[in-house]
Amino acid sequence: MNDFALTTAFDAVRRIAVSGAENPSAVLLICDASLIDRVEADLVIEFRVQTALDPRLLPASQIDPRHAAEVLSSEHRPTIITVKVWPRGLFESLDRHVVLLTNLGPVLILASAKIANRILRSAPNLSSRLADVLRVATDPGEGSSI
Amino acid sequence: MQIRSPEFDRRQVYRPLLERLNSMSSVRRLNGDDLIVPRSHDPLEAQEPPIHIAFAREAELTRGIQMALVGGIGSGKTTEMWLTERQLNRHPDAVNILVDIAEKTDIGELNTGAILATVGLELYARLKKKPGELSGEIASAYAKLRTLAYGKTDWVAEENLDDEDYGERAIRVDVPGLMRLRFPALRREVKEVKDLVDTITGPLVDQDAQITVLIDGLDRLSPERFREFTEQDLRAIKRTRISVVVVAPLVLWYDKSRFLQEYFDVVKYIPAVAPGLEGRSFLREILKRRGSSELMEAPQVNSIVKASGGVIRDLLTLVRTAASNAYGDDEDRVRPKHVNAAISQLGHRYLVGLGVKQRRILMRLEDFDELPTADPVALELLANRQILEHFDHGRQSFEVHPALKKVMPKRT
């Protein structure tokens, strides 16, 4: 997983903002499991500063896979899904209903390398629609677009 | 050094392109912006018309026909379905319905009869839009169908909950017959739904209307579940005059039982676009239509076309990632390094999760040009596009996805 391009919270949101913060898109962001909360907080700040939008925060553990599609499509603002432990059935469900993501705003999936690996393997339809798979650096000097 | 006016905003350079390349955009929106490039012929047979034209012709001439479309992820199946509907719409009396089943219901918990019910509900919605009042019989059939489809909640007093209300308890006893049916008998719930759908479609059938239902999203069912729905829901429709086009799981295309070919009247397949001259020019036309030439030179476009392996969604993803990389670097145009990084990004996505078995199959394909298509692991590699199938002038070939090939660890 270390071969994916490195980015920062600033750059990740900037990429989304340039293609329109209201347009549908899905991005998988990989970071160290212990830093997920910090990266999530950084992303929230970046969304507020760069797009003036308050993103919706959705821990994957709180999404019922049977209602994942309804939960996600209930709001149009950017959504950050944090995945700390593998949510049984969630990504399989999103994979089957990936067409519903076309009705949403941007969705950022924030996960550790191990979980990101599992997402890419178990959800081929979703994976093929991801605009990007990026590693997030927490040190500002570390990130670059390529 | 470039001198920019203070008002220069690089977002305005990249935003239109990124919006046109969005893999989450709906086909309707793409068509509205005139971004769809239809194929000029059937991908397997250069002499045959494009898939959407063939489907539309068959539906127009043979009522009640059932057709299936298969193709890998991102090969353009939804686009073909949409183009078929558009082609059918040229006749004012035609009633055409295109639904993605995943938009209507959780396809992970689908019961037989549900697809048929969706067809009935959609046709009722269409009937309601027509001038004139609907008969009470149709309204009642619709109400029953809705209840069957979505269920209902009744409040029953506890004291009334008596076993007697439910009649005598019965035990199912199956007596096997002498003959094995080619397809299993229709289940009771499917028959019930079918009768209601017949009532709803009655006025359309009486008017001799041409009815075609196009169902997208069924390729996300497992092959076993798809087969079950075909043998129940679709077979129930077969007895009506409604034509059907469905998107089926790719794995069934390679299935030894040849279920698709046996059940459906017409089966069409979309492989990855062949890497020959014609294929490359088709892919370049798609990129031109999306506006990529405004931001990159021909050599970069050619690199992307090659690395996409002819998978249309990958083609768009590569340009999008390259443009996004260039924007991140504060560049006004996409450079070769941005394209190379995008190819590497895509390749690594395909590399994830490849185990020893998968790598062995990829190496065998690379070294000996052999692919064991009966092997479930090989089929999974095909379904997930790590291996691509091409047809060029009727000649079939397989290749490891070029972006994956680029990042696969070198062998010593």
Tab-separated table of N, CA and C in Angstrom, chain A residues 1 3-6 11 14-21 23-27 50 65-67 69 93 95-103 116-118 120-121 124-134 144-146, chain B residues 10-11 14-16 18-19 22-26 29 73-74 78 100 102-103 105-109 217 219-220 313-314 317 320-321 324-330 337-338 341 344-345 348-349 351-354 380 384-385:
chain	number	residue	atom	x	y	z
A	1	MET	N	0.826	-1.208	0.000
A	1	MET	CA	0.000	0.000	0.000
A	1	MET	C	0.862	1.260	0.000
A	3	ASP	N	2.817	2.185	-2.114
A	3	ASP	CA	3.101	2.679	-3.459
A	3	ASP	C	2.100	3.727	-3.932
A	4	PHE	N	1.031	3.919	-3.199
A	4	PHE	CA	0.064	4.945	-3.607
A	4	PHE	C	0.634	6.333	-3.337
A	5	ALA	N	0.231	7.291	-4.173
A	5	ALA	CA	0.786	8.641	-4.070
A	5	ALA	C	0.469	9.257	-2.715
A	6	LEU	N	1.405	10.066	-2.270
A	6	LEU	CA	1.276	10.709	-0.963
A	6	LEU	C	0.572	12.052	-1.121
A	11	ASP	N	-4.195	18.997	0.310
A	11	ASP	CA	-4.203	18.640	-1.109
A	11	ASP	C	-5.411	17.766	-1.464
A	14	ARG	N	-8.308	19.949	-1.763
A	14	ARG	CA	-8.117	20.841	-2.915
A	14	ARG	C	-8.486	20.115	-4.206
A	15	ARG	N	-8.110	18.826	-4.305
A	15	ARG	CA	-8.449	18.026	-5.487
A	15	ARG	C	-9.968	17.898	-5.635
A	16	ILE	N	-10.630	17.722	-4.494
A	16	ILE	CA	-12.093	17.590	-4.549
A	16	ILE	C	-12.719	18.930	-4.908
A	17	ALA	N	-12.202	19.979	-4.305
A	17	ALA	CA	-12.777	21.304	-4.525
A	17	ALA	C	-12.683	21.716	-5.995
A	18	VAL	N	-11.578	21.341	-6.650
A	18	VAL	CA	-11.416	21.790	-8.038
A	18	VAL	C	-12.447	21.140	-8.967
A	19	SER	N	-12.869	19.915	-8.610
A	19	SER	CA	-13.888	19.311	-9.490
A	19	SER	C	-15.297	19.566	-8.968
A	20	GLY	N	-15.418	20.433	-8.001
A	20	GLY	CA	-16.731	20.842	-7.511
A	20	GLY	C	-17.099	20.094	-6.239
A	21	ALA	N	-17.194	20.807	-5.129
A	21	ALA	CA	-17.470	20.168	-3.835
A	21	ALA	C	-18.897	19.639	-3.742
A	23	ASN	N	-20.195	17.980	-6.525
A	23	ASN	CA	-20.287	16.887	-7.500
A	23	ASN	C	-19.983	15.543	-6.850
A	24	PRO	N	-20.597	14.476	-7.365
A	24	PRO	CA	-20.317	13.163	-6.776
A	24	PRO	C	-18.890	12.715	-7.082
A	25	SER	N	-18.225	12.185	-6.082
A	25	SER	CA	-16.913	11.567	-6.291
A	25	SER	C	-16.592	10.756	-5.046
A	26	ALA	N	-15.743	9.766	-5.195
A	26	ALA	CA	-15.348	8.956	-4.040
A	26	ALA	C	-13.833	8.814	-4.045
A	27	VAL	N	-13.220	9.029	-2.892
A	27	VAL	CA	-11.769	8.960	-2.767
A	27	VAL	C	-11.443	8.065	-1.571
A	50	GLN	N	-11.569	25.668	2.630
A	50	GLN	CA	-11.489	25.710	1.161
A	50	GLN	C	-12.849	25.742	0.473
A	65	PRO	N	-25.209	-1.866	7.310
A	65	PRO	CA	-25.042	-2.208	5.885
A	65	PRO	C	-26.371	-2.335	5.149
A	66	ARG	N	-27.433	-2.755	5.861
A	66	ARG	CA	-28.722	-2.928	5.181
A	66	ARG	C	-29.325	-1.594	4.767
A	67	HIS	N	-28.881	-0.511	5.445
A	67	HIS	CA	-29.425	0.807	5.110
A	67	HIS	C	-28.343	1.788	4.662
A	69	ALA	N	-27.164	2.592	1.810
A	69	ALA	CA	-27.507	3.453	0.677
A	69	ALA	C	-28.378	4.622	1.136
A	93	SER	N	-22.105	-4.076	0.495
A	93	SER	CA	-23.386	-3.415	0.207
A	93	SER	C	-23.162	-2.178	-0.677
A	95	ASP	N	-20.776	-1.719	-2.656
A	95	ASP	CA	-20.355	-2.197	-3.972
A	95	ASP	C	-21.568	-2.547	-4.848
A	96	ARG	N	-22.564	-3.160	-4.222
A	96	ARG	CA	-23.769	-3.538	-4.976
A	96	ARG	C	-24.606	-2.311	-5.352
A	97	HIS	N	-24.538	-1.288	-4.491
A	97	HIS	CA	-25.392	-0.122	-4.719
A	97	HIS	C	-24.586	1.107	-5.115
A	98	VAL	N	-23.464	0.865	-5.770
A	98	VAL	CA	-22.552	1.973	-6.084
A	98	VAL	C	-23.247	3.037	-6.933
A	99	VAL	N	-24.267	2.633	-7.669
A	99	VAL	CA	-24.981	3.593	-8.519
A	99	VAL	C	-25.593	4.727	-7.679
A	100	LEU	N	-25.908	4.433	-6.413
A	100	LEU	CA	-26.513	5.463	-5.564
A	100	LEU	C	-25.509	6.566	-5.211
A	101	LEU	N	-24.222	6.253	-5.280
A	101	LEU	CA	-23.221	7.287	-4.989
A	101	LEU	C	-23.224	8.373	-6.060
A	102	THR	N	-23.827	8.070	-7.212
A	102	THR	CA	-23.871	9.081	-8.274
A	102	THR	C	-24.841	10.217	-7.925
A	103	ASN	N	-25.650	9.996	-6.883
A	103	ASN	CA	-26.604	11.048	-6.480
A	103	ASN	C	-26.085	11.879	-5.318
A	116	ALA	N	-7.899	-0.565	3.854
A	116	ALA	CA	-7.993	-0.072	2.463
A	116	ALA	C	-7.752	-1.213	1.484
A	117	ASN	N	-6.789	-2.041	1.823
A	117	ASN	CA	-6.489	-3.212	1.007
A	117	ASN	C	-7.736	-4.087	0.862
A	118	ARG	N	-8.416	-4.287	1.965
A	118	ARG	CA	-9.609	-5.150	1.964
A	118	ARG	C	-10.749	-4.502	1.166
A	120	LEU	N	-10.437	-2.467	-1.401
A	120	LEU	CA	-10.138	-2.581	-2.831
A	120	LEU	C	-10.376	-3.995	-3.351
A	121	ARG	N	-10.146	-4.983	-2.468
A	121	ARG	CA	-10.321	-6.369	-2.911
A	121	ARG	C	-11.792	-6.792	-2.925
A	124	PRO	N	-15.046	-4.438	-5.959
A	124	PRO	CA	-14.473	-4.063	-7.270
A	124	PRO	C	-15.244	-2.973	-8.008
A	125	ASN	N	-16.583	-2.959	-7.850
A	125	ASN	CA	-17.363	-1.913	-8.534
A	125	ASN	C	-17.069	-0.548	-7.945
A	126	LEU	N	-17.042	-0.498	-6.612
A	126	LEU	CA	-16.735	0.756	-5.928
A	126	LEU	C	-15.302	1.190	-6.281
A	127	SER	N	-14.374	0.238	-6.227
A	127	SER	CA	-12.968	0.557	-6.512
A	127	SER	C	-12.806	1.183	-7.887
A	128	SER	N	-13.548	0.647	-8.859
A	128	SER	CA	-13.374	1.157	-10.218
A	128	SER	C	-13.914	2.575	-10.359
A	129	ARG	N	-14.763	2.985	-9.421
A	129	ARG	CA	-15.328	4.343	-9.508
A	129	ARG	C	-14.590	5.333	-8.618
A	130	LEU	N	-13.585	4.864	-7.885
A	130	LEU	CA	-12.854	5.800	-7.025
A	130	LEU	C	-12.090	6.793	-7.890
A	131	ALA	N	-12.223	8.056	-7.549
A	131	ALA	CA	-11.488	9.068	-8.305
A	131	ALA	C	-10.001	8.959	-7.982
A	132	ASP	N	-9.671	8.558	-6.768
A	132	ASP	CA	-8.279	8.469	-6.344
A	132	ASP	C	-8.118	7.528	-5.170
A	133	VAL	N	-6.923	6.945	-5.063
A	133	VAL	CA	-6.520	6.227	-3.841
A	133	VAL	C	-5.214	6.891	-3.430
A	134	LEU	N	-5.209	7.511	-2.267
A	134	LEU	CA	-4.041	8.304	-1.859
A	134	LEU	C	-3.640	7.989	-0.425
A	144	SER	N	2.964	15.424	-1.319
A	144	SER	CA	3.027	16.076	-2.620
A	144	SER	C	2.040	15.360	-3.513
A	145	SER	N	1.714	15.948	-4.629
A	145	SER	CA	0.654	15.355	-5.433
A	145	SER	C	1.079	14.072	-6.120
A	146	ILE	N	2.326	13.971	-6.524
A	146	ILE	CA	2.764	12.718	-7.183
A	146	ILE	C	4.082	12.263	-6.606
B	10	ARG	N	-6.473	28.940	-11.752
B	10	ARG	CA	-6.183	27.662	-12.400
B	10	ARG	C	-7.371	26.685	-12.294
B	11	ARG	N	-8.181	26.853	-11.288
B	11	ARG	CA	-9.335	25.953	-11.139
B	11	ARG	C	-10.213	25.981	-12.382
B	14	TYR	N	-8.931	23.522	-15.002
B	14	TYR	CA	-9.088	22.083	-14.738
B	14	TYR	C	-10.525	21.657	-14.447
B	15	ARG	N	-11.294	22.530	-13.828
B	15	ARG	CA	-12.629	22.116	-13.370
B	15	ARG	C	-13.519	21.539	-14.490
B	16	PRO	N	-13.617	22.227	-15.647
B	16	PRO	CA	-14.506	21.675	-16.689
B	16	PRO	C	-14.075	20.284	-17.127
B	18	LEU	N	-12.296	18.011	-15.370
B	18	LEU	CA	-12.536	17.035	-14.300
B	18	LEU	C	-14.022	16.701	-14.183
B	19	GLU	N	-14.864	17.675	-14.406
B	19	GLU	CA	-16.311	17.409	-14.349
B	19	GLU	C	-16.744	16.481	-15.484
B	22	ASN	N	-15.806	12.743	-14.761
B	22	ASN	CA	-16.255	12.143	-13.503
B	22	ASN	C	-16.911	10.787	-13.727
B	23	SER	N	-16.310	9.743	-13.133
B	23	SER	CA	-16.869	8.394	-13.325
B	23	SER	C	-18.138	8.187	-12.512
B	24	MET	N	-18.521	9.167	-11.715
B	24	MET	CA	-19.751	9.080	-10.943
B	24	MET	C	-20.901	9.800	-11.656
B	25	SER	N	-20.596	10.449	-12.774
B	25	SER	CA	-21.660	11.171	-13.480
B	25	SER	C	-22.661	10.190	-14.069
B	26	SER	N	-23.926	10.572	-14.077
B	26	SER	CA	-24.919	9.679	-14.652
B	26	SER	C	-24.862	9.770	-16.182
B	29	ARG	N	-26.711	12.657	-17.753
B	29	ARG	CA	-26.005	13.940	-17.723
B	29	ARG	C	-24.945	13.979	-18.823
B	73	ILE	N	-16.350	-4.685	-15.549
B	73	ILE	CA	-16.616	-3.434	-14.842
B	73	ILE	C	-16.067	-2.276	-15.687
B	74	GLY	N	-16.887	-1.253	-15.861
B	74	GLY	CA	-16.421	-0.048	-16.563
B	74	GLY	C	-16.289	-0.210	-18.065
B	78	THR	N	-23.852	0.258	-18.948
B	78	THR	CA	-24.938	1.204	-18.663
B	78	THR	C	-25.154	2.137	-19.851
B	100	ASP	N	-32.243	0.803	-12.853
B	100	ASP	CA	-31.129	0.115	-12.207
B	100	ASP	C	-31.713	-0.464	-10.937
B	102	ALA	N	-30.552	-1.638	-8.367
B	102	ALA	CA	-29.925	-1.220	-7.107
B	102	ALA	C	-30.501	0.104	-6.611
B	103	GLU	N	-31.117	0.865	-7.513
B	103	GLU	CA	-31.731	2.126	-7.101
B	103	GLU	C	-33.099	1.885	-6.481
B	105	THR	N	-34.045	-1.270	-4.833
B	105	THR	CA	-34.099	-2.195	-3.700
B	105	THR	C	-32.697	-2.660	-3.318
B	106	ASP	N	-32.567	-3.263	-2.142
B	106	ASP	CA	-31.287	-3.825	-1.723
B	106	ASP	C	-31.126	-5.160	-2.434
B	107	ILE	N	-30.229	-5.194	-3.400
B	107	ILE	CA	-30.138	-6.427	-4.197
B	107	ILE	C	-29.475	-7.559	-3.422
B	108	GLY	N	-28.962	-7.254	-2.250
B	108	GLY	CA	-28.407	-8.320	-1.406
B	108	GLY	C	-29.512	-9.106	-0.723
B	109	GLU	N	-30.694	-8.516	-0.613
B	109	GLU	CA	-31.787	-9.193	0.089
B	109	GLU	C	-33.032	-9.276	-0.795
B	217	GLY	N	-27.921	-3.463	-13.516
B	217	GLY	CA	-27.506	-3.755	-12.125
B	217	GLY	C	-27.596	-5.215	-11.732
B	219	ASP	N	-25.998	-7.565	-12.893
B	219	ASP	CA	-24.657	-8.180	-12.941
B	219	ASP	C	-24.009	-8.190	-11.557
B	220	ARG	N	-24.588	-7.442	-10.622
B	220	ARG	CA	-24.010	-7.428	-9.270
B	220	ARG	C	-24.584	-8.549	-8.402
B	313	ARG	N	-13.707	3.092	-18.474
B	313	ARG	CA	-13.651	3.803	-17.188
B	313	ARG	C	-12.201	4.068	-16.775
B	314	ASP	N	-11.307	3.125	-17.058
B	314	ASP	CA	-9.894	3.333	-16.714
B	314	ASP	C	-9.294	4.462	-17.546
B	317	THR	N	-10.399	7.512	-15.829
B	317	THR	CA	-9.733	7.637	-14.525
B	317	THR	C	-8.294	8.112	-14.709
B	320	ARG	N	-8.220	11.768	-15.540
B	320	ARG	CA	-8.635	12.525	-14.360
B	320	ARG	C	-7.506	12.600	-13.325
B	321	THR	N	-6.882	11.449	-13.068
B	321	THR	CA	-5.795	11.428	-12.086
B	321	THR	C	-4.612	12.267	-12.581
B	324	SER	N	-5.483	15.851	-12.219
B	324	SER	CA	-5.487	16.190	-10.804
B	324	SER	C	-4.055	16.343	-10.274
B	325	ASN	N	-3.179	15.460	-10.750
B	325	ASN	CA	-1.759	15.551	-10.363
B	325	ASN	C	-1.151	16.862	-10.854
B	326	ALA	N	-1.472	17.224	-12.101
B	326	ALA	CA	-0.918	18.454	-12.680
B	326	ALA	C	-1.422	19.675	-11.914
B	327	TYR	N	-2.704	19.646	-11.568
B	327	TYR	CA	-3.277	20.757	-10.792
B	327	TYR	C	-2.576	20.853	-9.434
B	328	GLY	N	-2.356	19.684	-8.816
B	328	GLY	CA	-1.667	19.661	-7.519
B	328	GLY	C	-0.257	20.229	-7.615
B	329	ASP	N	0.348	20.115	-8.784
B	329	ASP	CA	1.712	20.634	-8.992
B	329	ASP	C	1.709	22.084	-9.481
B	330	ASP	N	0.539	22.691	-9.513
B	330	ASP	CA	0.396	24.072	-9.997
B	330	ASP	C	0.889	24.250	-11.426
B	337	LYS	N	5.182	13.286	-16.608
B	337	LYS	CA	5.342	12.738	-15.254
B	337	LYS	C	3.975	12.563	-14.565
B	338	HIS	N	3.026	13.432	-14.901
B	338	HIS	CA	1.687	13.306	-14.300
B	338	HIS	C	0.959	12.076	-14.850
B	341	ALA	N	2.570	8.948	-13.347
B	341	ALA	CA	2.115	8.758	-11.960
B	341	ALA	C	0.684	8.205	-11.938
B	344	SER	N	0.771	4.540	-12.773
B	344	SER	CA	1.269	3.788	-11.614
B	344	SER	C	0.179	3.672	-10.536
B	345	GLN	N	-0.565	4.758	-10.326
B	345	GLN	CA	-1.657	4.747	-9.348
B	345	GLN	C	-2.694	3.671	-9.689
B	348	HIS	N	-1.335	0.100	-9.272
B	348	HIS	CA	-1.272	-0.348	-7.870
B	348	HIS	C	-2.645	-0.729	-7.328
B	349	ARG	N	-3.681	-0.100	-7.838
B	349	ARG	CA	-5.030	-0.498	-7.410
B	349	ARG	C	-5.286	-1.951	-7.815
B	351	LEU	N	-2.997	-4.151	-8.351
B	351	LEU	CA	-2.007	-5.033	-7.715
B	351	LEU	C	-2.463	-5.486	-6.326
B	352	VAL	N	-3.282	-4.650	-5.698
B	352	VAL	CA	-3.707	-4.932	-4.324
B	352	VAL	C	-4.397	-6.296	-4.239
B	353	GLY	N	-3.945	-7.075	-3.280
B	353	GLY	CA	-4.623	-8.335	-2.973
B	353	GLY	C	-4.310	-9.495	-3.902
B	354	LEU	N	-3.356	-9.302	-4.817
B	354	LEU	CA	-3.013	-10.424	-5.698
B	354	LEU	C	-2.174	-11.432	-4.924
B	380	GLU	N	-12.144	-14.640	-11.855
B	380	GLU	CA	-12.196	-13.466	-10.975
B	380	GLU	C	-11.263	-12.369	-11.496
B	384	ASN	N	-12.601	-8.767	-12.531
B	384	ASN	CA	-12.079	-7.560	-11.874
B	384	ASN	C	-11.102	-6.774	-12.749
B	385	ARG	N	-10.963	-7.196	-13.992
B	385	ARG	CA	-10.203	-6.481	-15.025
B	385	ARG	C	-8.687	-6.515	-14.871
